[in-house]
Each structure stands twice: as C-alpha cells, then as structure tokens.
Tab-separated table of C-alpha atoms and ligand atoms in Angstrom:
chain	number	residue	atom	x	y	z
A	1	MET	CA	213.965	226.455	75.725
A	2	LYS	CA	215.205	223.414	73.612
A	3	ASN	CA	211.884	222.149	71.500
A	4	LYS	CA	210.340	219.271	73.206
A	5	THR	CA	210.032	216.157	71.089
A	6	LYS	CA	206.332	215.637	70.102
A	7	ILE	CA	204.694	212.257	70.662
A	8	SER	CA	201.009	211.016	70.368
A	9	ILE	CA	199.343	208.365	72.512
A	10	VAL	CA	196.400	206.886	71.091
A	11	GLY	CA	193.978	205.301	73.861
A	12	LEU	CA	193.640	207.156	76.980
A	13	GLY	CA	192.807	204.377	79.421
A	14	TYR	CA	194.627	202.465	82.136
A	15	VAL	CA	197.629	202.023	79.896
A	16	GLY	CA	197.817	205.165	77.792
A	17	LEU	CA	197.103	208.037	80.155
A	18	PRO	CA	199.753	206.767	82.814
A	19	LEU	CA	202.163	206.698	79.610
A	20	CYS	CA	201.125	210.025	78.719
A	21	LEU	CA	201.809	211.640	81.981
A	22	LEU	CA	205.156	209.749	82.298
A	23	ALA	CA	206.373	211.010	79.009
A	24	ASP	CA	205.088	214.660	79.873
A	25	GLU	CA	206.999	214.445	82.992
A	26	LYS	CA	210.114	213.341	81.207
A	27	GLY	CA	210.251	216.322	79.090
A	28	TYR	CA	208.100	215.260	75.859
A	29	GLU	CA	205.260	217.275	74.274
A	30	VAL	CA	202.459	214.729	74.471
A	31	LEU	CA	199.270	214.950	72.756
A	32	GLY	CA	196.837	212.118	73.814
A	33	VAL	CA	194.184	210.995	71.327
A	34	ASP	CA	190.929	209.103	72.143
A	35	LEU	CA	187.658	208.593	70.314
A	36	ASP	CA	185.649	209.306	73.612
A	37	LYS	CA	185.081	213.211	73.832
A	38	ASN	CA	183.777	212.986	77.297
A	39	LYS	CA	187.180	211.460	78.287
A	40	VAL	CA	189.042	213.889	76.321
A	41	ASP	CA	187.172	216.885	77.985
A	42	LEU	CA	187.721	215.736	81.438
A	43	ILE	CA	191.463	215.223	80.672
A	44	ASN	CA	191.795	218.729	79.189
A	45	LYS	CA	190.226	220.118	82.520
A	46	LYS	CA	192.820	217.918	84.312
A	47	ILE	CA	190.335	215.451	85.754
A	48	SER	CA	191.198	211.637	85.596
A	49	PRO	CA	188.183	209.824	83.658
A	50	PHE	CA	188.671	207.004	86.118
A	51	MET	CA	189.382	206.546	89.939
A	52	ASP	CA	192.884	206.575	90.534
A	53	GLU	CA	194.730	209.028	93.031
A	54	GLU	CA	197.965	208.941	91.302
A	55	ILE	CA	196.580	209.774	88.016
A	56	SER	CA	194.634	212.510	89.352
A	57	LYS	CA	197.452	214.022	91.307
A	58	LYS	CA	199.775	214.122	88.024
A	59	LEU	CA	197.093	215.169	85.533
A	60	LYS	CA	196.846	218.465	87.687
A	61	LYS	CA	200.283	219.276	87.102
A	62	SER	CA	200.877	218.020	83.669
A	63	PHE	CA	200.916	219.917	80.105
A	64	ILE	CA	199.419	217.156	78.207
A	65	LYS	CA	196.681	217.913	75.769
A	66	ALA	CA	193.877	215.381	74.431
A	67	THR	CA	191.877	215.609	71.392
A	68	THR	CA	189.528	213.315	69.368
A	69	ASP	CA	191.101	214.651	66.052
A	70	PHE	CA	193.849	212.058	64.824
A	71	SER	CA	195.128	214.772	62.289
A	72	GLU	CA	197.200	216.218	65.154
A	73	ILE	CA	199.158	213.313	65.251
A	74	GLY	CA	201.098	214.482	61.932
A	75	ASN	CA	204.080	216.403	63.627
A	76	SER	CA	204.713	214.040	66.409
A	77	LYS	CA	207.958	211.889	66.160
A	78	ILE	CA	206.530	208.804	68.044
A	79	ILE	CA	203.035	207.376	67.841
A	80	ILE	CA	201.947	204.911	70.488
A	81	VAL	CA	198.792	202.484	70.178
A	82	CYS	CA	197.339	201.786	73.805
A	83	VAL	CA	193.788	200.700	72.788
A	84	PRO	CA	191.989	197.666	74.348
A	85	THR	CA	192.478	194.291	72.808
A	86	PRO	CA	189.512	192.425	74.207
A	87	VAL	CA	187.804	189.251	73.265
A	88	TYR	CA	184.443	188.830	71.618
A	89	GLU	CA	181.595	186.664	73.799
A	90	ASP	CA	183.018	183.531	72.111
A	91	HIS	CA	186.499	184.196	73.308
A	92	LEU	CA	187.810	185.156	69.915
A	93	PRO	CA	190.236	188.255	69.887
A	94	ASN	CA	188.605	191.460	68.800
A	95	LEU	CA	191.211	193.543	67.130
A	96	GLU	CA	188.835	196.317	65.816
A	97	PRO	CA	190.026	198.852	68.179
A	98	VAL	CA	193.801	198.323	67.258
A	99	GLU	CA	192.734	198.033	63.331
A	100	ASN	CA	190.434	201.192	63.869
A	101	ALA	CA	193.361	203.169	65.647
A	102	CYS	CA	195.838	202.006	62.931
A	103	LYS	CA	193.505	203.484	60.154
A	104	ASN	CA	193.510	206.325	61.552
A	105	ILE	CA	196.931	206.889	62.255
A	106	ALA	CA	197.798	205.691	58.705
A	107	LEU	CA	195.817	208.772	57.285
A	108	TYR	CA	198.333	211.001	58.944
A	109	LEU	CA	201.462	209.076	59.121
A	110	LYS	CA	204.529	210.825	57.649
A	111	PRO	CA	208.136	209.620	56.564
A	112	GLY	CA	210.367	209.201	59.760
A	113	GLN	CA	207.824	208.803	61.992
A	114	LEU	CA	207.831	205.549	64.565
A	115	VAL	CA	204.737	203.689	65.293
A	116	ILE	CA	204.845	201.739	68.629
A	117	VAL	CA	202.092	199.184	69.494
A	118	GLU	CA	201.603	198.803	73.401
A	119	SER	CA	198.310	196.927	73.122
A	120	THR	CA	198.695	193.352	74.109
A	121	VAL	CA	198.287	191.242	70.899
A	122	ASN	CA	199.093	187.590	69.719
A	123	PRO	CA	202.328	187.008	67.925
A	124	GLY	CA	202.043	187.992	64.330
A	125	VAL	CA	199.583	190.747	64.529
A	126	CYS	CA	202.086	193.614	63.975
A	127	GLU	CA	203.318	192.195	60.899
A	128	SER	CA	200.214	190.788	59.498
A	129	ILE	CA	197.716	193.125	60.463
A	130	VAL	CA	198.955	196.554	61.685
A	131	LEU	CA	201.765	196.805	59.231
A	132	PRO	CA	199.676	196.322	55.979
A	133	ILE	CA	196.830	198.862	57.286
A	134	LEU	CA	199.587	201.408	57.716
A	135	GLU	CA	201.345	200.811	54.404
A	136	GLU	CA	197.995	200.473	52.288
A	137	ILE	CA	196.575	203.767	53.647
A	138	SER	CA	199.621	205.894	53.980
A	139	LEU	CA	201.380	204.544	50.773
A	140	LEU	CA	204.565	204.597	52.945
A	141	THR	CA	206.732	201.539	53.556
A	142	GLY	CA	207.282	200.064	56.909
A	143	GLY	CA	210.767	199.761	58.077
A	144	LYS	CA	212.113	202.291	55.346
A	145	ASP	CA	209.629	205.259	55.103
A	146	PHE	CA	208.003	204.892	58.784
A	147	TYR	CA	209.152	202.388	61.536
A	148	LEU	CA	207.131	200.054	63.582
A	149	ALA	CA	207.734	198.242	66.938
A	150	HIS	CA	206.205	196.463	69.680
A	151	CYS	CA	206.386	197.227	73.373
A	152	PRO	CA	203.706	195.416	75.428
A	153	GLU	CA	202.239	197.207	78.015
A	154	ARG	CA	203.103	195.800	81.708
A	155	ILE	CA	200.661	198.186	83.600
A	156	ASN	CA	199.612	196.912	87.058
A	157	PRO	CA	196.599	198.857	88.225
A	158	GLY	CA	196.617	199.667	92.083
A	159	ASP	CA	200.171	198.453	92.412
A	160	LYS	CA	201.894	200.790	94.822
A	161	ASP	CA	205.497	199.147	93.866
A	162	TRP	CA	205.491	198.625	90.302
A	163	SER	CA	204.460	201.718	88.024
A	164	VAL	CA	204.841	202.446	84.534
A	165	GLU	CA	207.974	204.015	85.444
A	166	ASN	CA	209.871	201.402	86.769
A	167	ILE	CA	208.565	198.159	85.203
A	168	PRO	CA	211.066	196.739	82.755
A	169	ARG	CA	209.771	196.357	79.455
A	170	VAL	CA	210.552	194.266	76.171
A	171	ILE	CA	211.005	195.636	72.796
A	172	GLY	CA	210.645	193.985	69.145
A	173	SER	CA	210.721	195.947	65.831
A	174	LEU	CA	210.601	195.369	62.061
A	175	GLU	CA	214.091	196.317	61.674
A	176	ASN	CA	217.135	197.918	63.526
A	177	ILE	CA	216.400	201.773	63.030
A	178	GLY	CA	212.722	201.375	64.789
A	179	LEU	CA	214.226	199.110	67.295
A	180	LYS	CA	216.858	201.703	68.207
A	181	MET	CA	214.451	204.355	68.242
A	182	ALA	CA	211.869	202.721	70.267
A	183	THR	CA	214.747	201.790	72.818
A	184	ASP	CA	215.954	205.269	73.056
A	185	PHE	CA	212.388	206.515	73.962
A	186	TYR	CA	211.575	204.043	76.645
A	187	ARG	CA	215.149	204.255	78.061
A	188	SER	CA	214.368	208.174	78.183
A	189	ILE	CA	211.401	207.688	80.071
A	190	ILE	CA	211.756	204.356	81.957
A	191	SER	CA	213.970	203.389	84.995
A	192	GLY	CA	213.600	199.634	84.676
A	193	ASN	CA	215.537	197.559	82.172
A	194	ILE	CA	214.708	197.350	78.550
A	195	LYS	CA	215.401	194.130	76.947
A	196	GLN	CA	215.586	194.271	72.853
A	197	MET	CA	213.655	191.168	71.390
A	198	ASN	CA	214.699	189.853	67.812
A	199	SER	CA	211.623	190.471	66.623
A	200	LEU	CA	208.115	191.875	66.939
A	201	LYS	CA	206.802	188.437	67.030
A	202	GLU	CA	208.986	187.435	69.977
A	203	ALA	CA	207.972	190.773	71.894
A	204	GLU	CA	204.373	190.084	70.929
A	205	ALA	CA	204.832	186.485	72.500
A	206	VAL	CA	206.286	187.502	75.728
A	207	LYS	CA	203.323	189.422	76.816
A	208	VAL	CA	200.722	186.616	76.212
A	209	VAL	CA	203.364	184.052	77.991
A	210	GLU	CA	203.700	185.970	80.980
A	211	ASN	CA	199.833	186.362	81.434
A	212	SER	CA	199.166	182.810	80.297
A	213	PHE	CA	201.861	181.788	82.959
A	214	ARG	CA	199.476	183.747	85.500
A	215	ASP	CA	196.201	182.149	84.318
A	216	ILE	CA	197.490	178.523	84.444
A	217	ASN	CA	198.943	179.140	87.875
A	218	ILE	CA	196.063	180.454	89.164
A	219	ALA	CA	193.842	177.353	87.698
A	220	PHE	CA	196.243	175.075	89.446
A	221	VAL	CA	195.402	176.594	92.643
A	222	ASN	CA	191.847	176.665	91.743
A	223	GLU	CA	191.523	172.941	91.108
A	224	LEU	CA	193.687	172.372	94.116
A	225	ALA	CA	191.024	174.360	95.954
A	226	MET	CA	188.083	172.105	94.730
A	227	SER	CA	189.781	169.110	95.408
A	228	PHE	CA	191.071	170.144	98.893
A	229	GLY	CA	187.593	171.394	99.807
A	230	ARG	CA	186.663	167.939	100.033
A	231	LEU	CA	189.665	166.591	101.667
A	232	GLY	CA	189.122	168.961	104.666
A	233	ILE	CA	192.850	170.460	103.744
A	234	ASP	CA	193.054	174.157	103.973
A	235	VAL	CA	194.587	174.799	100.652
A	236	VAL	CA	195.718	178.510	101.594
A	237	ASN	CA	197.762	176.820	104.585
A	238	VAL	CA	199.317	174.468	102.425
A	239	ILE	CA	200.188	177.171	99.448
A	240	GLU	CA	201.779	179.202	102.407
A	241	GLY	CA	203.537	176.346	103.440
A	242	ALA	CA	204.777	175.568	99.945
A	243	SER	CA	206.243	179.216	99.524
A	244	THR	CA	208.775	178.470	102.216
A	245	LYS	CA	210.586	176.806	99.500
A	246	PRO	CA	213.111	179.384	98.694
A	247	PHE	CA	213.084	178.336	95.038
A	248	SER	CA	211.137	177.288	92.060
A	249	PHE	CA	207.783	177.849	93.665
A	250	MET	CA	205.572	180.825	93.116
A	251	ALA	CA	202.355	181.230	95.163
A	252	HIS	CA	199.176	181.962	93.394
A	253	PHE	CA	195.913	181.785	95.534
A	254	PRO	CA	192.353	180.266	94.709
A	255	GLY	CA	189.365	182.564	94.233
A	256	CYS	CA	185.983	182.923	92.677
A	257	GLY	CA	187.330	183.710	89.277
A	258	VAL	CA	189.943	185.574	86.964
A	259	GLY	CA	188.897	188.805	85.904
A	260	GLY	CA	190.582	191.961	84.315
A	261	HIS	CA	191.421	192.962	80.819
A	262	CYS	CA	194.627	190.902	80.759
A	263	ILE	CA	194.627	187.624	82.492
A	264	PRO	CA	191.743	185.933	81.178
A	265	VAL	CA	191.964	187.343	77.862
A	266	ASP	CA	195.408	187.037	76.612
A	267	PRO	CA	195.790	183.160	76.502
A	268	TYR	CA	192.695	183.221	73.996
A	269	TYR	CA	194.944	185.419	71.821
A	270	LEU	CA	197.715	182.707	71.874
A	271	ILE	CA	195.350	179.856	71.601
A	272	ASP	CA	193.401	181.292	68.431
A	273	TYR	CA	196.607	182.236	66.833
A	274	ALA	CA	198.365	178.730	67.417
A	275	LYS	CA	195.003	177.253	66.167
A	276	LYS	CA	195.491	179.105	62.884
A	277	ASN	CA	198.596	177.277	62.611
A	278	GLY	CA	197.352	173.914	63.401
A	279	PHE	CA	198.030	173.519	67.032
A	280	SER	CA	195.903	173.143	69.949
A	281	HIS	CA	196.877	174.630	73.312
A	282	ASP	CA	194.735	172.129	75.326
A	283	PHE	CA	196.546	172.957	78.598
A	284	LEU	CA	195.799	176.645	78.137
A	285	LYS	CA	192.305	175.961	77.262
A	286	LEU	CA	191.756	173.721	80.036
A	287	ALA	CA	193.009	176.385	82.417
A	288	ARG	CA	190.685	178.720	81.139
A	289	GLN	CA	187.854	176.358	81.562
A	290	ILE	CA	188.726	175.894	85.294
A	291	ASN	CA	189.191	179.554	86.003
A	292	ASN	CA	185.702	180.257	83.954
A	293	ASN	CA	184.134	177.679	85.967
A	294	MET	CA	184.919	179.201	89.562
A	295	PRO	CA	181.938	181.819	89.463
A	296	LYS	CA	179.438	178.896	89.117
A	297	TYR	CA	181.760	176.795	91.903
A	298	LEU	CA	181.213	179.774	94.315
A	299	VAL	CA	177.336	179.770	93.709
A	300	ASP	CA	177.228	176.052	94.202
A	301	GLN	CA	178.883	176.281	97.310
A	302	THR	CA	176.664	178.964	98.626
A	303	LYS	CA	173.478	176.710	97.706
A	304	ILE	CA	174.962	173.693	99.649
A	305	ILE	CA	175.748	176.023	102.350
A	306	LEU	CA	172.144	177.664	102.579
A	307	GLU	CA	170.509	174.055	102.419
A	308	LYS	CA	172.950	172.930	105.186
A	309	ASN	CA	171.238	176.148	107.295
A	310	ASN	CA	167.952	175.117	106.271
A	311	ILE	CA	167.581	178.153	104.271
A	312	PRO	CA	165.752	177.676	100.904
A	313	VAL	CA	167.918	178.979	98.020
A	314	LYS	CA	164.926	180.268	96.272
A	315	LYS	CA	163.995	183.871	97.718
A	316	SER	CA	167.141	183.529	100.145
A	317	ASN	CA	168.616	187.099	100.979
A	318	ILE	CA	172.210	186.968	99.594
A	319	LEU	CA	174.624	190.113	99.682
A	320	LEU	CA	177.372	189.777	97.194
A	321	LEU	CA	180.265	191.961	98.295
A	322	GLY	CA	182.422	193.158	95.557
A	323	LEU	CA	182.053	193.869	91.886
A	324	ALA	CA	185.409	194.849	90.563
A	325	TYR	CA	187.828	192.271	89.105
A	326	LYS	CA	190.516	193.066	91.932
A	327	PRO	CA	190.747	194.876	95.012
A	328	GLU	CA	191.099	198.699	95.404
A	329	VAL	CA	189.971	199.603	92.019
A	330	GLY	CA	186.589	199.962	90.080
A	331	ASP	CA	187.190	197.998	87.058
A	332	ILE	CA	184.703	195.371	86.412
A	333	ARG	CA	185.971	194.186	83.057
A	334	GLU	CA	185.741	190.393	82.857
A	335	SER	CA	184.967	190.582	86.673
A	336	PRO	CA	183.912	187.081	87.925
A	337	SER	CA	181.201	188.982	90.055
A	338	LEU	CA	179.249	189.546	86.853
A	339	GLU	CA	179.060	185.719	86.234
A	340	ILE	CA	178.169	185.169	89.990
A	341	ILE	CA	175.090	187.401	89.658
A	342	LYS	CA	173.965	185.751	86.586
A	343	HIS	CA	174.087	182.395	88.472
A	344	PHE	CA	172.475	183.712	91.412
A	345	GLU	CA	169.646	185.502	89.215
A	346	GLY	CA	169.306	181.630	88.052
A	347	GLU	CA	168.580	180.575	91.257
A	348	GLU	CA	165.991	182.962	91.981
A	349	VAL	CA	167.587	184.451	95.089
A	350	ASN	CA	167.051	187.984	96.512
A	351	LEU	CA	170.463	189.377	95.600
A	352	LYS	CA	171.933	192.524	96.960
A	353	ILE	CA	175.087	194.028	95.571
A	354	PHE	CA	177.599	196.451	97.141
A	355	ASP	CA	181.031	197.575	95.815
A	356	PRO	CA	182.256	200.911	97.210
A	357	TYR	CA	184.471	201.385	93.932
A	358	VAL	CA	181.297	200.596	91.820
A	359	LEU	CA	178.495	202.351	93.401
A	360	ASP	CA	176.538	202.830	90.054
A	361	LYS	CA	175.974	199.076	89.570
A	362	SER	CA	175.796	198.427	93.305
A	363	THR	CA	171.977	197.966	94.618
A	364	ALA	CA	172.945	199.266	98.051
A	365	GLY	CA	174.428	202.723	98.491
A	366	ASN	CA	176.568	201.931	101.666
A	367	LEU	CA	177.523	198.765	103.540
A	368	GLU	CA	175.074	199.738	106.528
A	369	GLU	CA	172.079	199.308	103.949
A	370	ALA	CA	173.856	196.479	102.300
A	371	PHE	CA	173.437	194.559	105.528
A	372	ILE	CA	169.983	194.604	106.112
A	373	LYS	CA	167.801	191.510	106.215
A	374	ILE	CA	170.504	189.300	104.743
A	375	ASP	CA	170.834	185.338	105.308
A	376	ALA	CA	174.309	185.008	103.715
A	377	VAL	CA	176.987	187.219	102.578
A	378	VAL	CA	179.286	186.298	99.667
A	379	ILE	CA	182.415	188.169	99.050
A	380	ALA	CA	183.900	188.408	95.332
A	381	THR	CA	186.340	191.079	95.586
A	382	ALA	CA	189.085	191.574	98.536
A	383	HIS	CA	188.572	195.500	98.717
A	384	ASN	CA	190.228	196.641	101.980
A	385	LEU	CA	186.585	197.754	103.524
A	386	PHE	CA	185.345	194.283	103.363
A	387	LYS	CA	188.586	192.699	104.791
A	388	LYS	CA	188.480	195.092	107.820
A	389	LEU	CA	185.144	193.638	108.741
A	390	SER	CA	185.010	191.809	112.342
A	391	PRO	CA	182.945	188.844	112.842
A	392	GLN	CA	181.045	190.920	115.483
A	393	TYR	CA	180.252	193.423	112.539
A	394	PHE	CA	178.248	190.590	110.894
A	395	LEU	CA	176.920	189.177	114.180
A	396	ASP	CA	175.618	192.667	115.036
A	397	ARG	CA	173.811	192.709	111.638
A	398	GLY	CA	172.337	188.938	112.144
A	399	VAL	CA	174.430	187.503	109.405
A	400	LYS	CA	175.877	184.203	110.606
A	401	ILE	CA	176.683	182.623	107.188
A	402	ILE	CA	179.878	183.696	105.001
A	403	ILE	CA	181.175	182.369	101.615
A	404	ASP	CA	184.348	184.180	101.480
A	405	GLY	CA	185.150	184.015	97.303
A	406	ARG	CA	188.654	185.638	97.954
A	407	ASN	CA	189.587	184.038	101.315
A	408	CYS	CA	190.407	187.434	102.454
A	409	LEU	CA	188.931	187.002	106.002
A	410	CYS	CA	190.179	185.445	108.986
A	411	LYS	CA	188.732	181.913	108.951
A	412	GLU	CA	189.839	180.975	112.684
A	413	GLU	CA	188.284	184.451	113.938
A	414	PHE	CA	185.133	183.901	112.317
A	415	LEU	CA	184.775	180.228	113.208
A	416	LYS	CA	185.712	181.144	116.727
A	417	ALA	CA	183.020	183.549	116.793
A	418	GLY	CA	180.233	181.035	115.823
A	419	ILE	CA	179.660	182.312	112.151
A	420	ASP	CA	179.443	179.312	109.390
A	421	TYR	CA	182.634	180.685	107.364
A	422	ASN	CA	183.315	178.894	104.125
A	423	GLY	CA	186.196	180.018	102.041
A	424	ILE	CA	187.572	178.664	98.523
A	425	GLY	CA	189.327	175.394	99.338
A	426	ARG	CA	189.331	175.973	103.049
B	501	SAJ	N1	193.803	186.397	91.020
B	501	SAJ	C1	193.454	185.001	91.526
B	501	SAJ	N2	194.548	184.336	92.183
B	501	SAJ	C2	195.727	184.971	92.239
B	501	SAJ	C3	195.953	186.065	91.349
B	501	SAJ	C4	195.113	186.808	90.783
B	501	SAJ	O1	192.389	184.468	91.473
B	501	SAJ	O2	196.688	184.158	92.886
B	501	SAJ	C5	192.746	186.878	90.121
B	501	SAJ	C6	192.386	188.387	90.390
B	501	SAJ	O3	191.319	188.180	91.557
B	501	SAJ	C7	191.615	188.866	89.410
B	501	SAJ	C8	192.539	188.277	88.372
B	501	SAJ	O4	193.260	187.047	88.530
B	501	SAJ	O5	190.511	188.572	89.177
B	501	SAJ	C9	193.509	189.072	87.697
B	501	SAJ	O6	194.304	189.304	88.819
B	501	SAJ	P1	195.818	190.271	88.538
B	501	SAJ	O7	196.272	190.510	89.788
B	501	SAJ	O8	196.742	189.321	87.615
B	501	SAJ	O9	195.468	191.618	88.044
B	501	SAJ	P2	195.549	192.190	86.586
B	501	SAJ	O10	194.471	191.562	85.533
B	501	SAJ	O11	195.745	193.520	86.840
B	501	SAJ	O12	197.013	191.832	86.312
B	501	SAJ	C10	198.016	192.602	86.116
B	501	SAJ	C11	198.890	191.955	84.664
B	501	SAJ	N3	199.652	193.104	84.258
B	501	SAJ	C12	199.799	193.080	83.006
B	501	SAJ	O13	199.145	192.487	82.171
B	501	SAJ	C13	200.680	194.254	82.540
B	501	SAJ	C14	199.545	190.826	85.195
B	501	SAJ	O14	200.531	190.475	84.248
B	501	SAJ	C15	200.444	190.792	86.221
B	501	SAJ	O15	200.936	189.742	86.627
B	501	SAJ	C16	199.226	191.185	87.622
B	501	SAJ	O16	198.703	192.700	87.309
B	501	SAJ	C17	199.959	191.327	88.718
B	501	SAJ	O17	200.899	190.564	88.968
B	501	SAJ	O18	199.362	191.983	89.749
C-alpha cells in the first residue's frame, strides 16, 4: 500500500479534531497532539472529548492516533497548529497557547517540514512571534530549511451546511515553496475554494476582518434594538423587512450578547495590534462595548418588567434558560449567560439555571425541575428545546412573564395567550 503522508495536528479541540478526522478520511496518516491527557486517552478510545454527533461518528471509523508527546511529530511532513487564541480578562490577546505549541514543535522540527498555523491571530504574529520561536529553538531557517504558512480556521460549530471539508479557505506564507505545499495539502482535503494571499499578514488579516465584520453588524442591530425598544418598533420585523432587499443588506439579529471563541475575541486582536502601530480602532471598540453591554441590558429589562408586575426584584425567582453561547452546542466560552448570571447575582434574585447541553453547570437537572416556583423566565440561548415550548407550557407551570434574550419564541402567540412576553427590541 502506498505510504501515507504523515501529518501532525497540535490542539485537538473544535478546530483540530475535525481537521484530524478529515485528513484521515482523505488518506493521510494523522497524529493528533494535545497537552490534555484525558482528551488524548478519549480520542484513542475513539470517544469524542466533546458533545458532537458528527465527530463521535467519524472518530469511531478513523485511524487517527493521539498523543501528548511532541517528539512524535518528527516524521510528519506537515505540522498544523490549532490551539486556542483567547484574550485575557483585560481583553488583551493571549498568545501563550500558540507560543507554547511552537516551542514544543521547534524542539523536533526537521528540514523540509511545513508548519501551518490555523489558530486565529492578528496580522504580524506568524512573522514576529511564531517564526522567531521556531528558528531560535530549532536553529533552522524559516523559508529555507522549514516552511511556514497561515490558513485561518473557519470552523462553524453546529453548522449542518458548512463543514471543515467544504468551507473555502485562504492561505498566506513566508515564501512560495511553503505556499505551494500548504495549498496542495488543503486542496487534497477540502472541496471549497482555496485562495492564495500575498503574505502571511494578509491571511491573518482576513480572519480578524471577517469576524470583526460580524461583531460590528451584531452591534448595529443591538443598538437598533435598544432604540426601537423605546420607539415601540419591532426591530426583528424591520430587519426581516430590510432583508427583502436582494442586494447590499446582510441580516444580523439582536440578542443578549455575543459569545464564543471567535466573534467577541478576534476584534480585540486587531484593536491591540493596530494600537501598537499607532492607530485606534474606535469603531471596533464601540461595537465591542455595545455587545458587551447586552447582558446588563437584558437584566435591566428584566428588573423593569418585574417591577411593572409588582414583583420585588430582590428574592424574585428567576429561571435562566441557556448557558451555551449559541444554540445546540455545549460551549460556554465568553457566553453572555455568564455575565447575565453575575448581574442577577448582584440583584440578589433566586436564580435557577438550566441548559440541556451544560448540565454540569445547571442548577436544575431537567426542564420540569427548572420550572418549579418561578416568577419569570429569561431565555439566553435559543436551543431548540426552548424554542418549541408553547405558551400553555408556561401557563401550566404558573409562569406569565418571559424575557426572551434571543427573540426565539413567537411573540404574537405568547401575547395572545396573555403572557407578558418581552423580547430584545420587540
Ligand atoms: N449572534 C448575535 N446575533 C447574530 C449572530 C450571532 O447575537 O446575528 C451571537 C450569537 O448568539 C453568539 C455569538 O454572536 O453568542 C457568535 O455567534 P456566531 O453565530 O458568530 O457563532 P460562532 O462564534 O461559532 O462564529 C462562527 C465563526 N466562524 C469562524 O470564526 C470560523 C463566524 O466567523 C461565523 O460567521 C459564524 O460561526 C456563523 O456564521 O455561524
């Protein structure tokens, strides 16, 4: 049998593991490397370390191997870095996972190998942080002895239409050999278009720009929601109306905040890098402020509604439905729900929490238990389980006040049933 090309993928999370499985499917010999021994052991037992049907299914029939030992990457042709790039509490970029991964890779880096960074980083990181680490420890020269490319990840967790296999990608590299090697690799596993950029920086900029684009558009509709909420205009209906324009309008929807490991994080990478180069992204910063304020806006709205119903806020019994940052996932990174909980705790309410995807952090084991003795329900994640609840379900459990932080219930239906339904901007 033709020898399989060996590749190593460092970081076996939402980005690295799907990539391992895809490369394995396409005939590569794949070694996954991760610091987390539990995760490595689960993967070697063909058990997905996180709730994802697709990954669990593919893992069972895959041949990938996982290890915590970086020394095994020595005989890989390509080494791909898929570790997280979060921000610190003060929103400054945290490149430690990338730096540590590169230090470990550099110990075993060999001439001829290609290192590809998929982690989202601001322009300049590959050239000014990754490359020096790889060169100084390996004593090899990038672009000559080994090659370096950047292909920003574009995973969309829970998306049934767009997968790691068909999402188009962009690639930038230090020089042409690395660019060709990386392009050949991705073209061998991905059906989507692969666009070559003119530099590492351009490729790095693409990702932070596409996610900042999303963040500012969400901030735009969140600001509209706060304004229209005072004007008695239903902002969701207006956005749906604007969406009938077949060109140059792209619908985004208001909510109780922007979570996840991409959208609320990536703009800070660009803001910080530009600031270091003497430019202040005032618009991006304002959009971040607006979105970061939505959890407090939701709690403030809840207080107003409770008082309107003569229910004292302090000691009121509130049920928060949803901890995950988006529907049908169990990921709570940067989730607005975490901020909502902090604000409710500050108001000394009796808060119950239920998320079917995050039971370990829920205070109720199931929906029935969650609904016992509740004055108002606040929805923070549009899970299908919540979206399909009927007005009668609430009425049968004595709940007549809803604050729908994701506008995921049918307003008209609930109002008609005599429920005090309140959305975000509607
Ligand atoms: N959100 C809104 N209003 C919107 C859209 C999203 O409030 O109109 C909120 C969500 O509730 C969530 C957060 O923003 O809390 C992020 O939602 P998201 O749908 O952007 O989900 P992510 O974080 O998984 O974003 C990914 C990103 N993919 C990559 O970075 C590779 C992003 O680029 C995609 O645009 C996004 O999926 C997508 O389109 O689903």
